[in-house]
Short mmCIF file of C-alpha atoms in Angstrom, two decimals:
data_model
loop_
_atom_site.label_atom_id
_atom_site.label_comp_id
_atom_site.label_asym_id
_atom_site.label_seq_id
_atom_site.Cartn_x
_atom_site.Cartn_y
_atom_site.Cartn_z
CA UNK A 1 10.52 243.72 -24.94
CA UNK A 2 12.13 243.67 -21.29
CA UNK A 3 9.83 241.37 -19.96
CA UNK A 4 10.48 238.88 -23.05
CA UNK A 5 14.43 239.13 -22.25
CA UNK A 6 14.12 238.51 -18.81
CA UNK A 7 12.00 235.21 -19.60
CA UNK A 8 14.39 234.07 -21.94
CA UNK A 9 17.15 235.12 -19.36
CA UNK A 10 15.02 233.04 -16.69
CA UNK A 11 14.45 230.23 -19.12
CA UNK A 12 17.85 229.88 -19.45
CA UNK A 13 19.05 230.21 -15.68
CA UNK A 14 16.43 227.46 -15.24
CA UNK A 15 17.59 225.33 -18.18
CA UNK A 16 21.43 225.23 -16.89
CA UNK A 17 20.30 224.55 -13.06
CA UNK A 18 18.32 222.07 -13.84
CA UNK A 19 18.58 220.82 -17.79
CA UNK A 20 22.34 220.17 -18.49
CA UNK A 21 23.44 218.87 -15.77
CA UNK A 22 20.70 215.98 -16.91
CA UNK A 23 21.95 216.17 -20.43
CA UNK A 24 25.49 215.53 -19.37
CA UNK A 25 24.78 212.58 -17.25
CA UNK A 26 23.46 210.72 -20.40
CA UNK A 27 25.70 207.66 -21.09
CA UNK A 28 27.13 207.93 -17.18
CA UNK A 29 26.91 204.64 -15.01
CA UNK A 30 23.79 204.45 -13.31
CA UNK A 31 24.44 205.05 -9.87
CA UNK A 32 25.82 208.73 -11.29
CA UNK A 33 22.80 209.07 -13.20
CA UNK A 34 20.78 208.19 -10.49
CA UNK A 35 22.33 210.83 -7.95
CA UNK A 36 22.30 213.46 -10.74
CA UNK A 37 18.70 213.01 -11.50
CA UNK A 38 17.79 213.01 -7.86
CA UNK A 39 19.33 216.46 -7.18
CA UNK A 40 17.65 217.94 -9.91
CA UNK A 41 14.23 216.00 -9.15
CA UNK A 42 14.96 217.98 -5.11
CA UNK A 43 15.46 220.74 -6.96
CA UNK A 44 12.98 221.42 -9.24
CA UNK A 45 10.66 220.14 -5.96
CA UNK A 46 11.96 222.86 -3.66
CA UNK A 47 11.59 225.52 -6.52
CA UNK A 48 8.08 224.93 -6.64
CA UNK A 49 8.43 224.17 -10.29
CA UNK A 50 7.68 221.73 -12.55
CA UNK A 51 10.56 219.61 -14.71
CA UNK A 52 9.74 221.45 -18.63
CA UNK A 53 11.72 218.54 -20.48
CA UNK A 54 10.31 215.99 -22.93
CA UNK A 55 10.76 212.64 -21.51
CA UNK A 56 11.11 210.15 -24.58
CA UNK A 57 11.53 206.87 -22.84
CA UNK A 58 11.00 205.11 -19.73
CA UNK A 59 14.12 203.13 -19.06
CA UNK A 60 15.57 203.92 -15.33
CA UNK A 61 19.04 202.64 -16.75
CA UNK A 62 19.70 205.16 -19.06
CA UNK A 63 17.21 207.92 -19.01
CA UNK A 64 18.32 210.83 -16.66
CA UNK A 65 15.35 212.71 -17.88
CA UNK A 66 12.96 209.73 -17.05
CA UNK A 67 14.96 209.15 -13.70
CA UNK A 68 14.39 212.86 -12.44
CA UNK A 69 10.58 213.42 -13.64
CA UNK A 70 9.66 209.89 -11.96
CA UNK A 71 12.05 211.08 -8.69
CA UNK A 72 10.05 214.73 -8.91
CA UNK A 73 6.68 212.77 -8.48
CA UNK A 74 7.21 210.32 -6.49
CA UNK A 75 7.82 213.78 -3.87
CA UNK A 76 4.55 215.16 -5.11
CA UNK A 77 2.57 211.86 -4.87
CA UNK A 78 4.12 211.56 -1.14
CA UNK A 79 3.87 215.31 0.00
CA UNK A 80 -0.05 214.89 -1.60
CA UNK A 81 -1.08 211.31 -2.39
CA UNK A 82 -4.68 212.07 -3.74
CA UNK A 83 -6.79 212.00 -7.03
CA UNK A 84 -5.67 215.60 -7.43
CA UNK A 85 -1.67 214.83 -7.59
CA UNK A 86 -2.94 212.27 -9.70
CA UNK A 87 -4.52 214.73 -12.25
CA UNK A 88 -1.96 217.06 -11.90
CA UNK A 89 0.42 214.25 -12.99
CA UNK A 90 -1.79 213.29 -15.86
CA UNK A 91 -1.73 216.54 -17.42
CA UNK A 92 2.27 216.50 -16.98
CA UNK A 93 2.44 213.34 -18.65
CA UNK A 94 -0.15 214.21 -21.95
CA UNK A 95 2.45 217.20 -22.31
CA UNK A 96 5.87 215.88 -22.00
CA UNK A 97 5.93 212.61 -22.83
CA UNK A 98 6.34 211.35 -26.06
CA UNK A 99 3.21 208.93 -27.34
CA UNK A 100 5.97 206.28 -27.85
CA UNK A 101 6.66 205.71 -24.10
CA UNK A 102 3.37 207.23 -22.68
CA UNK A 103 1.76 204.65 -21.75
CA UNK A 104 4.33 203.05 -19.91
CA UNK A 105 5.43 205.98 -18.05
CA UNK A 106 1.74 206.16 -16.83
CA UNK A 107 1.54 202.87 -16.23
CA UNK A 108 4.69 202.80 -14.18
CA UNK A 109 3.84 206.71 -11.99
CA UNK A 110 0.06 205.37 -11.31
CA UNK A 111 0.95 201.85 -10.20
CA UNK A 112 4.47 202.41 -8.86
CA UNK A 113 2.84 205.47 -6.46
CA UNK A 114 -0.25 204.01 -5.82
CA UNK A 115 1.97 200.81 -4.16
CA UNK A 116 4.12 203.23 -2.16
CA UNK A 117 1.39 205.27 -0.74
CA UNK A 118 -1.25 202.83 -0.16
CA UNK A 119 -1.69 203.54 3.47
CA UNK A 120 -3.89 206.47 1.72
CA UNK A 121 -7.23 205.50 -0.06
CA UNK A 122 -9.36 207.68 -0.96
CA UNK A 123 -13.36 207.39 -0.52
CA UNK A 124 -15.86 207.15 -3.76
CA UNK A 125 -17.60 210.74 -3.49
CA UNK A 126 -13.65 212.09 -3.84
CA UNK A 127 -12.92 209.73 -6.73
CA UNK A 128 -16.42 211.07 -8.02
CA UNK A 129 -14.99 214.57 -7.94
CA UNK A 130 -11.74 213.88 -9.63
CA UNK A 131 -14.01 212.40 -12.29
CA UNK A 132 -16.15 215.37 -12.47
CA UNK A 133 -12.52 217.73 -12.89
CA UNK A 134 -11.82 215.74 -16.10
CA UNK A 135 -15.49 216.70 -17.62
CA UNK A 136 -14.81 218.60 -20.64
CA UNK A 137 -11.19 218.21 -20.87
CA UNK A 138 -9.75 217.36 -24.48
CA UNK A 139 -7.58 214.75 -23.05
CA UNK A 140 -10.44 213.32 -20.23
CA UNK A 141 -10.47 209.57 -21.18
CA UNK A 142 -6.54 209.50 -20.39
CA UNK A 143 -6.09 211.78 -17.71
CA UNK A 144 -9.87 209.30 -15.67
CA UNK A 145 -7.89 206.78 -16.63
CA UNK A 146 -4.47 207.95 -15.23
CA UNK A 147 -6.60 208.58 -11.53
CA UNK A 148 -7.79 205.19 -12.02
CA UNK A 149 -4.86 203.22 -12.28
CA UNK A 150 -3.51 205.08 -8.96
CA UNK A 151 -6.69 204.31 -7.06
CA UNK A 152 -6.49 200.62 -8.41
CA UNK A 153 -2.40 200.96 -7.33
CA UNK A 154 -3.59 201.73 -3.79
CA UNK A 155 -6.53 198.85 -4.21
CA UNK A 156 -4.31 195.97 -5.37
CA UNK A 157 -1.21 197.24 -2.98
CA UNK A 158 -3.67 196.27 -0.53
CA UNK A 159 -5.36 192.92 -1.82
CA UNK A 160 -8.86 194.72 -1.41
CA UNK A 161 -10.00 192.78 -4.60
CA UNK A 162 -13.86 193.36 -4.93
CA UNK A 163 -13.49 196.96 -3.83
CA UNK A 164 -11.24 197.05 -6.77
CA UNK A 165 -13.07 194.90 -9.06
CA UNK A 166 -16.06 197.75 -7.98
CA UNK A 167 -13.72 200.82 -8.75
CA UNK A 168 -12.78 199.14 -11.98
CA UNK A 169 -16.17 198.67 -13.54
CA UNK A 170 -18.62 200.52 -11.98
CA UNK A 171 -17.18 203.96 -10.86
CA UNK A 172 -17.46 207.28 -12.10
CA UNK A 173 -13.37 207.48 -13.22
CA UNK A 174 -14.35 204.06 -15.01
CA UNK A 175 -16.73 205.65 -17.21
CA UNK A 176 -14.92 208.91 -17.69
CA UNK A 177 -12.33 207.00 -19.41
CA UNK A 178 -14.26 205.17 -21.71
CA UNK A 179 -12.82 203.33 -24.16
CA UNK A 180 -9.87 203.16 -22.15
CA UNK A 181 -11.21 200.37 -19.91
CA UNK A 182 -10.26 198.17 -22.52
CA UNK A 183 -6.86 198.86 -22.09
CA UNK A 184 -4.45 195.63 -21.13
CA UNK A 185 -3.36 197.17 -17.80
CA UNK A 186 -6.77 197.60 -16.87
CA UNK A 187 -8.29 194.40 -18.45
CA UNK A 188 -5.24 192.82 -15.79
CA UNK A 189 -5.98 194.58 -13.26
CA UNK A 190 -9.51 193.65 -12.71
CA UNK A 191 -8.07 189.94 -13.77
CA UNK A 192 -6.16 190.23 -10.35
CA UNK A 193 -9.61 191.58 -9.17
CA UNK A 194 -11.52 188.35 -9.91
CA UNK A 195 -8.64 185.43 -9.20
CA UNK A 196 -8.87 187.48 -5.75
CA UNK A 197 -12.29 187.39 -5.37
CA UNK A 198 -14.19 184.84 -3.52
CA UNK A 199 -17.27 186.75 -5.71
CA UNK A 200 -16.28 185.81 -9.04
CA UNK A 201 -15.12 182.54 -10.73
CA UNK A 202 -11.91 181.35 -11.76
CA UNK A 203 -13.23 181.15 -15.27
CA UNK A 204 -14.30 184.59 -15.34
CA UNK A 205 -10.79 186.01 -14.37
CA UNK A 206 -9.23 183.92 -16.56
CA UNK A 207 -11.47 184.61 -19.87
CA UNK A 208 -9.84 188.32 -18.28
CA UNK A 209 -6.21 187.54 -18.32
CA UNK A 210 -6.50 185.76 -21.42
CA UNK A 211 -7.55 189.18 -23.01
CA UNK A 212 -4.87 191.10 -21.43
CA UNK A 213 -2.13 188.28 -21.78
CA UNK A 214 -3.10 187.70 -25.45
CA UNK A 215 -2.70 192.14 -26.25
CA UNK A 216 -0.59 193.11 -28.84
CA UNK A 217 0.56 196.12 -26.95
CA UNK A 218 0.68 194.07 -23.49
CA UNK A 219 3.51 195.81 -21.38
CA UNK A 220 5.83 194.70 -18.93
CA UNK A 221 3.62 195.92 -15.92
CA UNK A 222 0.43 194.14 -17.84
CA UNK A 223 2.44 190.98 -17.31
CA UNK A 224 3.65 191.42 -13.67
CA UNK A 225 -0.30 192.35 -12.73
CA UNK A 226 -1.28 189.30 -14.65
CA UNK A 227 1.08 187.07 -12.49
CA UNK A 228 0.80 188.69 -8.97
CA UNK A 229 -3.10 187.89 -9.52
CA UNK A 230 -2.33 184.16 -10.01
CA UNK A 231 0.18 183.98 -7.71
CA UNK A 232 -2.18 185.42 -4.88
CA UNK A 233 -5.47 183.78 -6.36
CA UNK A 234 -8.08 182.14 -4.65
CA UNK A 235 -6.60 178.40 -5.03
CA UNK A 236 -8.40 176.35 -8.23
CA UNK A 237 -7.44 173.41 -10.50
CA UNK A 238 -4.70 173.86 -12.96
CA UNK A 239 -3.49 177.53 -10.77
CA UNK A 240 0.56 176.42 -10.42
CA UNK A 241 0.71 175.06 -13.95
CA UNK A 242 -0.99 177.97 -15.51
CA UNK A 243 1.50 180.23 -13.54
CA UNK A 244 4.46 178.12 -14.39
CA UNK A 245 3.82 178.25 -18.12
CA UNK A 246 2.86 182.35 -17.73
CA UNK A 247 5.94 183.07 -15.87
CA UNK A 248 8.20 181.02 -17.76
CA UNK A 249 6.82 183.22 -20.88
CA UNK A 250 7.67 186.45 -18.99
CA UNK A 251 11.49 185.30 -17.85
CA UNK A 252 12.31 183.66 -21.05
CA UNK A 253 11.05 187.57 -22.53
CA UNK A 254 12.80 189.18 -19.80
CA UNK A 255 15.44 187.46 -18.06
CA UNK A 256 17.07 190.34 -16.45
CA UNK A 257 13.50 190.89 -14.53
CA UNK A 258 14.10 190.16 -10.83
CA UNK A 259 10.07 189.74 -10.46
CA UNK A 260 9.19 187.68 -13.24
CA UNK A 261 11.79 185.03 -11.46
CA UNK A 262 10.51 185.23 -8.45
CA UNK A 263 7.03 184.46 -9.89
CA UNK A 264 8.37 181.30 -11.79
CA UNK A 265 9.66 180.66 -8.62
CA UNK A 266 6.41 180.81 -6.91
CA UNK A 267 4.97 178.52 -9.77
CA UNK A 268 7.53 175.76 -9.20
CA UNK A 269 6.34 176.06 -5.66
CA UNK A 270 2.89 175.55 -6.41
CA UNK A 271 3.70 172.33 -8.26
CA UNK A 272 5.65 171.10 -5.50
CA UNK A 273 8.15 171.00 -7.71
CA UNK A 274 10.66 172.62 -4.95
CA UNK A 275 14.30 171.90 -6.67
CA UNK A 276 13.65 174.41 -9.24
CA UNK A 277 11.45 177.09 -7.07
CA UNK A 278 14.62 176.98 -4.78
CA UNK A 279 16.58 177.72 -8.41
CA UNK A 280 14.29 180.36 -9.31
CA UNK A 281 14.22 182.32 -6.13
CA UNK A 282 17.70 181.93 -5.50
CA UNK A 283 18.18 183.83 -8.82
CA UNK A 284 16.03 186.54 -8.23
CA UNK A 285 18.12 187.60 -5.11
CA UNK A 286 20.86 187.41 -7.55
CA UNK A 287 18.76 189.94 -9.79
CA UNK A 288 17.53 192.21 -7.46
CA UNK A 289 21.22 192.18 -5.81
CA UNK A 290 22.23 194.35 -9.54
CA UNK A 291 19.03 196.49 -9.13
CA UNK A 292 18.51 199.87 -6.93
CA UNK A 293 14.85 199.97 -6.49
CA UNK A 294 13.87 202.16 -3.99
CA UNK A 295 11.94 199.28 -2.96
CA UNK A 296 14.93 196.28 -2.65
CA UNK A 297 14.54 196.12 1.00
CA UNK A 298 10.94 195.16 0.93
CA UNK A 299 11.30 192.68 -1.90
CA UNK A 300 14.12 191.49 -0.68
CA UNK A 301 12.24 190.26 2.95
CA UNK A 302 9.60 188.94 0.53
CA UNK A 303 11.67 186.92 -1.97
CA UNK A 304 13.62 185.16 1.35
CA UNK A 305 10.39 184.61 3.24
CA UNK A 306 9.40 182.54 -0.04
CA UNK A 307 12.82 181.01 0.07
CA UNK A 308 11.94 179.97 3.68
CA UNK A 309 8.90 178.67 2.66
CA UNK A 310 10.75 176.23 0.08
CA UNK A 311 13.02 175.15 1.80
CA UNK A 312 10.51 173.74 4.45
CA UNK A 313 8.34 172.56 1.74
CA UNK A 314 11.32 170.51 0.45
CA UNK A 315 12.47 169.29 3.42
CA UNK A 316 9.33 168.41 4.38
CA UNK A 317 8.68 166.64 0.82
CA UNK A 318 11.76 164.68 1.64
CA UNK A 319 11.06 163.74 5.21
CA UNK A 320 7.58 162.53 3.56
CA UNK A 321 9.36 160.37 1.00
CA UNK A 322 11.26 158.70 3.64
CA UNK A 323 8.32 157.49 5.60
CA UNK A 324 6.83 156.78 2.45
CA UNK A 325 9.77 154.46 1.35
CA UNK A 326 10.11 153.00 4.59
CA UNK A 327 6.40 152.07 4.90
CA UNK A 328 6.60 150.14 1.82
CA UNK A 329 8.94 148.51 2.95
CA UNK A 330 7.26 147.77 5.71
CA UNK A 331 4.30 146.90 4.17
CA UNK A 332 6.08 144.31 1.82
CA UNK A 333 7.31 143.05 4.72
CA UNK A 334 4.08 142.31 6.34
CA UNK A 335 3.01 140.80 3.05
CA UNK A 336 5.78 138.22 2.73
CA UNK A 337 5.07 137.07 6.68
CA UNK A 338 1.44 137.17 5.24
CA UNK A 339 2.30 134.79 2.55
CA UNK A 340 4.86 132.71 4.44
CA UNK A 341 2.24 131.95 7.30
CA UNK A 342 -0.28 131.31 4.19
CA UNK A 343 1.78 128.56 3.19
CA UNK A 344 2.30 127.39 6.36
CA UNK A 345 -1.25 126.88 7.51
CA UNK A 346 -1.36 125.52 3.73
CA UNK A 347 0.58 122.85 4.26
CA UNK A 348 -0.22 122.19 8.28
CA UNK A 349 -3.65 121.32 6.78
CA UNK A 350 -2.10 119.26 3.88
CA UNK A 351 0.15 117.08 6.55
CA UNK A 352 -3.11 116.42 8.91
CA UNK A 353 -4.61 115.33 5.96
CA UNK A 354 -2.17 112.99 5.45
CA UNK A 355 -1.81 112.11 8.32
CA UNK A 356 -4.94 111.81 9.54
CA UNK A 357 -5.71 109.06 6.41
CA UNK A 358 -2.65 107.10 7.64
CA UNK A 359 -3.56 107.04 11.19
CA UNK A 360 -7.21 105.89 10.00
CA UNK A 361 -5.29 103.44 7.21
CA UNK A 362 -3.32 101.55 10.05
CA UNK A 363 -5.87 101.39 12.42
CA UNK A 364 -8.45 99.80 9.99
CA UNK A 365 -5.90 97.38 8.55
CA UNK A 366 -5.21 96.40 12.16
CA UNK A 367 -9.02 95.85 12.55
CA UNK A 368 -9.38 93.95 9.43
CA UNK A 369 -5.68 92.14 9.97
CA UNK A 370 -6.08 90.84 13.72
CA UNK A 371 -10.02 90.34 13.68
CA UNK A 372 -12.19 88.34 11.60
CA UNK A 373 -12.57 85.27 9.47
CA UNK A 374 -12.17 86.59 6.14
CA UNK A 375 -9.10 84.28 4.27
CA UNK A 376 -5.77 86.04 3.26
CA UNK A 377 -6.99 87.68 -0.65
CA UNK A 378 -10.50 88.92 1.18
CA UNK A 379 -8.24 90.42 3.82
CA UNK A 380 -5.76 92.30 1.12
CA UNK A 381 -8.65 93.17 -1.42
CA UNK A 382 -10.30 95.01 1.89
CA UNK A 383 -6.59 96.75 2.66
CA UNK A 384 -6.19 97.77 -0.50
CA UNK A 385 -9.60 99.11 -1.24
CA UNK A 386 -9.21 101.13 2.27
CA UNK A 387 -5.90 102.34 1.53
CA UNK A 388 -7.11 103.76 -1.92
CA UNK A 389 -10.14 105.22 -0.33
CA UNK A 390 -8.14 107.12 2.61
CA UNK A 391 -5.61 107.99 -0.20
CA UNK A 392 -8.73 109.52 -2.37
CA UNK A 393 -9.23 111.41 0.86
CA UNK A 394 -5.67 113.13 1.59
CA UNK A 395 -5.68 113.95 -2.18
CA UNK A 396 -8.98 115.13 -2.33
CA UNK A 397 -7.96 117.38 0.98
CA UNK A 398 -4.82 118.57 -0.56
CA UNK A 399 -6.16 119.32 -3.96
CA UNK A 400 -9.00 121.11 -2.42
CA UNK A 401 -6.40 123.46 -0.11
CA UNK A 402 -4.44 124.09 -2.87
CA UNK A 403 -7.11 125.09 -5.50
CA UNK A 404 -7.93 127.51 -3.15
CA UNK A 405 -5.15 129.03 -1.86
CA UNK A 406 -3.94 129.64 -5.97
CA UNK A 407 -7.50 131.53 -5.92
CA UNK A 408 -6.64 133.68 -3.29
CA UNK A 409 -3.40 133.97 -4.17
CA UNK A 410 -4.12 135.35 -7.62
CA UNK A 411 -7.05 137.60 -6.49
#
């Protein structure tokens, strides 16, 4: 009976350390919630103790219980970033999280953590052991799959696409979870796997984002996987327009999503179409400016490297168009000297016909005038049949240099 009082005494000690003050920062702005839920996250670290509250959402903004349990793992992943944090994290999640937001609290722990601690992979006989740990367990399909998606985290954090692809399909934690492979997130994942690859085809990964995109229970970080693997995929025909119309699905869904704008601004970019990519990133910075990710600095080198990169691309678009209008004009230039030098050989040829037939004309009328004994009407029958026949000539010339200069000039 003693013992029983003292837990309950104990139980509630730990409930008003660490419990209310999380129940009174419900409703508070979120930088309050956010400091709130990070001294009780440090706390319940130090204590060596586990958070006991039911998490029943996964929104940072107004969730201090979500805040702190995400804050109290992210120190457990980083003091121990291996397949056995992983499990340990797994188990926490089947049995304080409600089914409602489980999948996207998993989703966002495995991926989220696997990103930040990257630097640490960890080889296939100690992925093989974490899948042996779940053997047996009730819950073993969800908790494989939870080490999974870390290990694929770390993988895609990293670009290592066909190692991931590998983990994905082939490897122990892939069977252990079974049915579970089918899942979107992991359908997307090895979709980022195969645009990646330089193994598998473009039609192959995306028959697989097709499958993920097309989910009824596709999640937000289904549709950022599904657009970081285009964005970074091996390029093919049809990549910038696919991501335009896949990105501008995601921001017209989410428009308060820093990272879906950036990717429609990557899209844009793709398609040369620079005007709007400069739009697009430019409001991204404006969206991540409103958001306290642990992770702002980072993006925020990323999203104005890609502004860098646009702005080149667009001045170098118009410096392009420039030369481009100026050697058009250059070459219709050249074309009208072509045409006006046409027209003057033309008709050089045309007057030494002409002249030519007159020269001949005078000097055989001379000939036929001061020479001779032919009378007077012999004399002008003989003129006028060699003036017609040197006429015949020039026209014959000139009809013959124009025919085929209106050939030429038509071809």
């Amino acid at each position: 009976m003693d013992t029983s009082a003292a837990q309950d005494r104990a139980h509630e000690r730990a409930r008003e350390r660490f419990v209310a003050p999380l129940a009174a920062a419900v409703g508070a702005e979120a930088a309050e919630l956010g400091r709130v839920a990070e001294e009780v996250a440090l706390a319940y670290h130090e204590s060596g103790q586990e958070p006991d509250f039911e998490v029943r959402t996964a929104d940072f903004a107004t969730d201090p219980f979500f805040v702190c349990a995400d804050r109290y793992w992210r120190r457990r992943f980083a003091d121990s970033p291996s397949a056995h944090t992983a499990l340990a994290c797994g188990r926490w999640i089947a049995a304080h999280t409600t089914p409602g937001c489980r999948s996207a609290v998993r989703e966002q722990w495995t991926l989220g953590n696997g990103f930040i601690n990257r630097a640490h992979i960890e080889t296939r006989e100690q992925l093989d052991d974490a899948a042996r740990a779940v053997t047996g367990d009730p819950g073993a399909a969800d908790l494989a799959l939870t080490v999974l998606l870390y290990h694929a985290g770390k993988l895609r954090a990293n670009f290592a696409f066909d190692e991931l692809n590998a983990v994905l399909t082939t490897s122990a934690l892939a069977v252990a979870a079974g049915r579970r492979r089918d899942d979107p997130v992991v359908l997307a994942l090895r979709a980022f796997a195969a645009f990646g690859s330089r193994a598998l085809t473009a039609e192959h990964a995306r028959d697989l984002l097709e499958r993920a995109w097309s989910a009824p229970q596709r999640s937000r970080h289904v549709v950022d996987v599904c657009l970081n693997g285009l964005a970074f995929s091996v390029p093919f025909d049809g990549q910038g327009a696919l991501l335009r119309r896949l990105a501008q699905e995601a921001v017209d869904a989410h428009p308060e999503n820093h990272m879906f704008r950036f990717r429609l601004a990557t899209a844009h970019h793709l398609c040369a179409d620079h005007d709007e990519a400069l739009a697009h990133v430019d409001a991204a910075l404006a969206l991540l400016a409103d958001h306290g990710t642990f992770s702002r600095d980072l993006l925020l080198e990323q999203y104005l490297v890609k502004r860098d990169a646009i702005q080149e691309a667009r001045l170098r678009a118009a410096r392009e168009a420039e030369h481009e209008a100026r050697w058009r004009r250059q070459e219709a230039a050249n074309a009208d000297l072509e045409r006006a030098m046409h027209r003057s050989s033309v008709r050089a040829v045309e007057l030494v016909a002409v002249f030519t037939s007159a020269i001949a004309f005078a000097v055989g009328s001379l000939q036929v005038t001061l020479s001779g004994t032919l009378k007077l009407r012999d004399r002008l029958w003989l003129l006028t049949a060699l003036g017609a026949g040197l006429s015949l000539f020039a026209l014959l010339i000139v009809g013959g240099t124009w025919l085929i200069t209106r050939r030429r000039t038509r071809r």
